Coordinates of C-alpha atoms in Angstrom, one line a residue:
M23 CA -11.9 -141.4 47.3
E24 CA -11.6 -137.9 48.8
A25 CA -14.4 -135.6 47.7
D26 CA -13.9 -132.2 46.1
I27 CA -17.3 -130.9 47.1
I28 CA -20.0 -132.0 49.5
I29 CA -23.6 -130.9 49.4
K30 CA -26.4 -131.5 51.9
F31 CA -30.2 -131.2 51.7
E32 CA -31.8 -130.5 55.1
T33 CA -35.3 -131.9 55.2
V34 CA -38.3 -131.1 57.3
C35 CA -38.7 -133.4 60.3
D36 CA -40.7 -136.6 59.4
R37 CA -40.9 -135.6 55.7
V38 CA -39.3 -137.6 52.9
P39 CA -38.7 -136.0 49.5
D40 CA -40.2 -137.5 46.5
A41 CA -37.7 -139.8 44.8
E42 CA -38.2 -138.2 41.4
N43 CA -37.4 -134.8 42.8
V44 CA -34.2 -136.1 44.4
I45 CA -33.1 -137.5 41.1
N46 CA -34.0 -134.3 39.3
V47 CA -32.3 -132.0 41.7
L48 CA -29.1 -134.0 41.7
S49 CA -29.2 -134.1 37.9
A50 CA -29.6 -130.3 37.7
Y51 CA -26.7 -129.9 40.2
V52 CA -24.4 -132.1 38.2
D53 CA -25.3 -130.1 35.1
M54 CA -24.4 -126.9 36.9
L55 CA -21.0 -128.2 37.7
K56 CA -20.4 -129.4 34.2
I57 CA -21.5 -126.1 32.7
A58 CA -19.2 -124.2 35.2
G59 CA -16.4 -126.5 34.2
S60 CA -16.8 -125.7 30.5
V61 CA -16.7 -122.0 31.3
V62 CA -13.6 -122.2 33.4
E63 CA -11.8 -124.8 31.1
P64 CA -13.5 -124.5 27.7
A65 CA -11.1 -126.9 26.0
G66 CA -11.9 -129.8 28.3
I67 CA -14.7 -131.9 29.6
T68 CA -15.7 -131.9 33.2
S69 CA -16.3 -135.3 34.8
V70 CA -18.4 -135.3 37.9
G71 CA -18.3 -138.5 40.0
L72 CA -20.3 -139.5 43.1
A73 CA -17.8 -140.3 45.8
G74 CA -20.2 -141.2 48.6
V75 CA -23.7 -140.8 50.1
E76 CA -24.4 -140.4 53.8
D77 CA -27.3 -140.1 56.3
G78 CA -30.3 -141.4 54.5
S79 CA -29.2 -140.0 51.1
D80 CA -29.3 -136.3 52.1
I81 CA -25.5 -135.8 52.0
F82 CA -23.7 -136.3 48.7
K83 CA -20.0 -136.2 48.0
F84 CA -18.7 -135.4 44.5
I85 CA -15.3 -135.4 42.8
L86 CA -14.4 -133.2 39.9
R87 CA -12.0 -134.2 37.1
K88 CA -10.8 -132.5 33.9
C89 CA -10.7 -134.5 30.7
E90 CA -9.2 -133.1 27.5
T91 CA -11.2 -135.3 25.1
Y92 CA -14.3 -137.5 25.3
G93 CA -12.1 -140.5 24.9
E94 CA -10.4 -139.6 28.2
Y95 CA -13.8 -139.1 29.8
I96 CA -14.9 -142.7 29.1
S97 CA -11.6 -144.2 29.9
A98 CA -11.1 -142.2 33.2
G99 CA -7.9 -140.7 31.9
S100 CA -8.6 -137.5 33.8
E101 CA -6.7 -135.1 36.1
R102 CA -7.6 -132.9 39.1
Y103 CA -8.5 -129.3 38.6
P104 CA -6.2 -126.6 40.0
T105 CA -7.4 -125.4 43.4
V106 CA -8.7 -122.0 42.2
S107 CA -10.5 -123.6 39.2
K108 CA -12.1 -126.3 41.5
A109 CA -13.2 -123.6 44.0
A110 CA -14.8 -121.5 41.3
I111 CA -16.7 -124.5 39.8
A112 CA -17.8 -125.7 43.2
L113 CA -19.2 -122.2 44.1
A114 CA -20.8 -121.7 40.7
G115 CA -23.3 -124.5 41.5
T116 CA -24.7 -122.5 44.5
I117 CA -23.7 -118.9 44.6
V118 CA -24.3 -116.3 41.9
A119 CA -20.7 -115.6 40.9
S120 CA -21.1 -111.8 40.9
T121 CA -21.8 -112.0 44.6
V122 CA -19.0 -114.4 45.7
T123 CA -17.1 -113.0 48.7
I124 CA -15.7 -116.3 50.0
G125 CA -12.0 -116.8 49.5
V126 CA -10.5 -119.8 47.8
S127 CA -8.9 -121.1 51.0
S128 CA -12.3 -121.2 52.9
V129 CA -13.9 -123.2 50.1
I130 CA -11.5 -126.0 49.3
E131 CA -8.1 -125.8 51.0
P132 CA -7.1 -125.8 54.7
D133 CA -4.0 -123.7 53.8
P134 CA -5.0 -120.0 53.6
R135 CA -1.9 -119.0 51.7
I136 CA -3.1 -118.4 48.2
A137 CA -0.8 -116.5 45.9
D138 CA -2.0 -113.2 44.5
D139 CA -1.8 -114.5 40.9
Q140 CA -4.0 -117.5 41.8
M141 CA -6.5 -115.2 43.5
E142 CA -6.7 -113.1 40.3
I143 CA -7.4 -116.3 38.3
F144 CA -10.2 -117.1 40.8
R145 CA -11.8 -113.7 40.4
E146 CA -11.6 -113.9 36.6
N147 CA -13.2 -117.4 36.7
N148 CA -16.0 -115.9 38.8
R149 CA -16.5 -113.1 36.3
L150 CA -16.8 -115.5 33.5
L151 CA -19.3 -117.6 35.4
S152 CA -21.4 -114.6 36.3
D153 CA -21.7 -113.8 32.5
S154 CA -22.8 -117.3 31.6
V155 CA -26.5 -117.2 30.7
E156 CA -26.6 -121.0 30.4
L157 CA -25.3 -121.5 34.0
Q158 CA -27.8 -119.0 35.4
R159 CA -30.7 -120.7 33.7
K160 CA -29.5 -124.1 35.1
Q161 CA -29.2 -122.5 38.6
M162 CA -32.8 -121.3 38.3
E163 CA -33.9 -124.8 37.3
F164 CA -32.1 -126.3 40.3
Y165 CA -33.7 -123.9 42.8
G166 CA -37.1 -124.4 41.1
I167 CA -36.9 -128.1 41.9
L168 CA -35.9 -127.4 45.5
Q169 CA -38.8 -124.9 45.8
N170 CA -41.3 -127.5 44.4
E171 CA -40.2 -130.2 46.9
P172 CA -41.9 -129.3 50.3
A173 CA -39.6 -131.7 52.2
Y174 CA -36.5 -129.6 51.5
E175 CA -35.8 -127.0 54.3
S176 CA -32.3 -125.8 53.3
F177 CA -29.3 -126.5 51.0
E178 CA -25.7 -126.5 52.2
V179 CA -22.2 -126.6 50.7
I180 CA -19.8 -128.4 53.0
R181 CA -16.0 -128.1 53.0
P182 CA -14.5 -131.5 52.4
H183 CA -11.4 -131.4 54.6
D184 CA -13.1 -130.5 57.9
G185 CA -16.9 -130.7 57.4
A186 CA -17.5 -127.0 58.0
V187 CA -20.5 -125.5 56.3
I188 CA -19.3 -122.7 54.0
Y189 CA -22.6 -121.8 52.5
K190 CA -26.2 -122.4 53.5
M191 CA -29.4 -121.3 51.7
P192 CA -32.7 -121.5 53.6
R193 CA -36.0 -122.5 51.9
S194 CA -37.1 -118.9 52.0
E195 CA -34.7 -118.0 49.2
F196 CA -35.4 -120.9 46.9
A197 CA -38.3 -119.2 45.1
E198 CA -36.4 -116.0 44.4
R199 CA -33.4 -117.9 43.1
S200 CA -35.7 -119.9 40.8
G201 CA -37.1 -116.7 39.3
L202 CA -40.5 -116.8 41.1
W203 CA -41.1 -114.7 44.1
V204 CA -43.5 -116.3 46.6
T205 CA -44.9 -114.3 49.5
D206 CA -46.4 -115.3 52.8
E207 CA -48.5 -112.2 52.8
I208 CA -52.3 -112.4 53.2
P209 CA -53.7 -112.6 49.7
P210 CA -55.2 -109.3 48.6
T211 CA -58.9 -109.2 48.2
K212 CA -59.6 -106.0 46.1
Q213 CA -56.2 -104.8 44.8
E214 CA -54.5 -107.6 42.9
T215 CA -51.7 -105.5 41.4
R216 CA -48.9 -103.5 42.9
K217 CA -46.1 -101.3 41.6
I218 CA -42.4 -102.2 42.3
L219 CA -39.3 -100.0 42.1
K220 CA -36.0 -101.8 42.1
T221 CA -32.3 -101.2 41.4
W222 CA -30.9 -103.9 39.2
S223 CA -27.5 -104.9 37.8
V224 CA -28.2 -106.1 34.3
V225 CA -26.4 -107.1 31.1
L226 CA -27.4 -105.2 28.0
I227 CA -28.8 -107.5 25.3
K228 CA -30.4 -105.2 22.7
P229 CA -29.9 -101.4 22.8
V230 CA -31.9 -99.0 20.7
L231 CA -29.5 -96.1 20.0
I232 CA -31.9 -93.3 19.2
Q233 CA -33.2 -90.5 21.4
D234 CA -36.8 -91.7 21.4
S235 CA -38.1 -93.8 24.3
R236 CA -38.1 -97.4 23.0
R237 CA -38.0 -100.9 24.6
W238 CA -34.5 -102.2 25.2
G239 CA -33.4 -105.8 25.8
F240 CA -31.6 -106.8 29.1
A241 CA -30.8 -109.9 31.0
R242 CA -30.8 -110.2 34.8
D243 CA -29.6 -113.4 36.5
G244 CA -29.8 -115.2 33.1
I245 CA -33.4 -114.1 32.4
E246 CA -34.0 -111.8 29.5
F247 CA -36.6 -109.1 29.6
S248 CA -37.4 -105.9 27.8
A249 CA -38.0 -102.5 29.4
K250 CA -39.0 -99.1 28.0
M251 CA -36.0 -96.7 28.3
S252 CA -37.4 -93.5 29.9
D253 CA -34.3 -91.8 31.3
K254 CA -34.3 -88.6 29.2
R255 CA -30.9 -87.5 30.3
F256 CA -29.4 -90.9 29.3
L257 CA -31.2 -90.8 25.9
E258 CA -29.9 -87.2 25.3
A259 CA -26.4 -88.4 26.1
I260 CA -26.8 -91.1 23.4
H261 CA -28.0 -88.5 20.9
K262 CA -25.0 -86.3 21.7
N263 CA -22.6 -89.3 21.8
S264 CA -21.3 -88.2 25.2
L265 CA -21.5 -91.5 27.2
P266 CA -18.2 -92.6 28.7
I267 CA -18.4 -96.0 27.0
G268 CA -19.9 -97.3 23.8
L269 CA -23.2 -99.2 24.3
S270 CA -23.1 -102.7 22.8
E271 CA -24.4 -106.1 23.6
G272 CA -22.9 -107.6 26.7
I273 CA -22.0 -104.5 28.7
R274 CA -23.0 -104.3 32.4
M275 CA -25.4 -101.6 33.5
K276 CA -27.1 -100.6 36.7
I277 CA -30.6 -99.3 36.3
E278 CA -33.6 -98.2 38.3
V279 CA -36.6 -100.2 37.1
K280 CA -40.3 -99.9 37.9
Y281 CA -42.8 -102.5 36.9
K282 CA -46.2 -103.9 37.9
E283 CA -46.8 -107.2 39.7
V284 CA -50.0 -109.3 39.6
Y285 CA -51.1 -111.7 42.3
E286 CA -51.8 -115.1 40.8
D287 CA -52.1 -118.5 42.3
G288 CA -50.5 -117.4 45.6
A289 CA -47.6 -115.6 44.2
W290 CA -46.7 -112.1 42.9
I291 CA -45.7 -112.3 39.3
A292 CA -44.2 -109.5 37.2
E293 CA -46.6 -108.3 34.5
R294 CA -45.1 -108.8 31.1
G295 CA -44.5 -105.6 29.3
S296 CA -44.7 -103.4 32.4
H297 CA -41.0 -102.8 32.9
E298 CA -39.7 -99.3 32.5
V299 CA -36.1 -97.9 33.1
I300 CA -36.6 -94.6 34.9
K301 CA -33.0 -94.0 35.6
V302 CA -29.6 -95.3 34.4
L303 CA -27.1 -95.3 37.3
D304 CA -24.2 -96.8 35.4
P305 CA -22.8 -95.9 32.9
L306 CA -23.5 -92.2 33.8
P307 CA -23.6 -89.5 31.2
P308 CA -21.2 -86.5 32.0
P309 CA -22.6 -83.9 34.3
S310 CA -24.2 -80.9 32.7
P311 CA -21.9 -77.9 32.6
A312 CA -22.4 -75.3 35.3
P313 CA -23.8 -71.9 34.2
L314 CA -21.2 -69.2 33.9
F315 CA -23.4 -66.9 36.0
D316 CA -25.7 -67.6 38.9
G317 CA -28.3 -65.1 37.7
P318 CA -28.9 -62.1 35.5
S319 CA -26.0 -59.6 35.4
A320 CA -26.5 -56.5 37.5
H321 CA -26.0 -53.2 35.7

């Protein structure tokens, strides 16, 4: 049976992954596909079948089918997903949907002629997938398993119709995708903390709509955190009700965050409670009105 998606785990020469880790990583991957299917087609059930295994069990071929009911699921009364839905589900298992730049045609189909309305459906599916906290958490679990298995060197997604690699993630990125940043730097001897300044795209979880500096709730890549809101201009705009949009749970924001990391057990870990929003980049409050005069009037 022809596969809908093919994945490959490259291994380090002469190293064999632990069987339990192989089972766990495949289970997490199948769960990602099923979660993505429920986001793209919430009324149905996603069936993921194993169509083939090659080269010492490091290449796995999967088929995706859509079932309307659980009865269809167990009786195999299923149908294929449309191309754009299948492509979105396939990518959701590996690529954070908000960063998808690969076209539908390069993922699944050899024919590059995808109608504009179908491309719009593909983009909307990716938007929905990027907002799924459940999917992002499962992604982190998947990459955490890859990170914990030293035999895994990279992870690839392969196009079924011609065997071309459409996406490859090296081991160096597993830890970051799993939510843990591991460094190869020489462990510090005296200073065991460091300050970090980052620009993040986040989802607002819990705003505190008063002018005082309080801790707000956010989510980044499916992980919730709190940060002290210290952008005085932004807080003043809340007080004056002059922001261009209303602040409510689920809106997207871009913020500059500073926080402290502590070196523990060979890795830099963000210190809980140290996050602070020093500047909100989006949504921006309106600019301050220019003064009527540049300086004091001359008499």
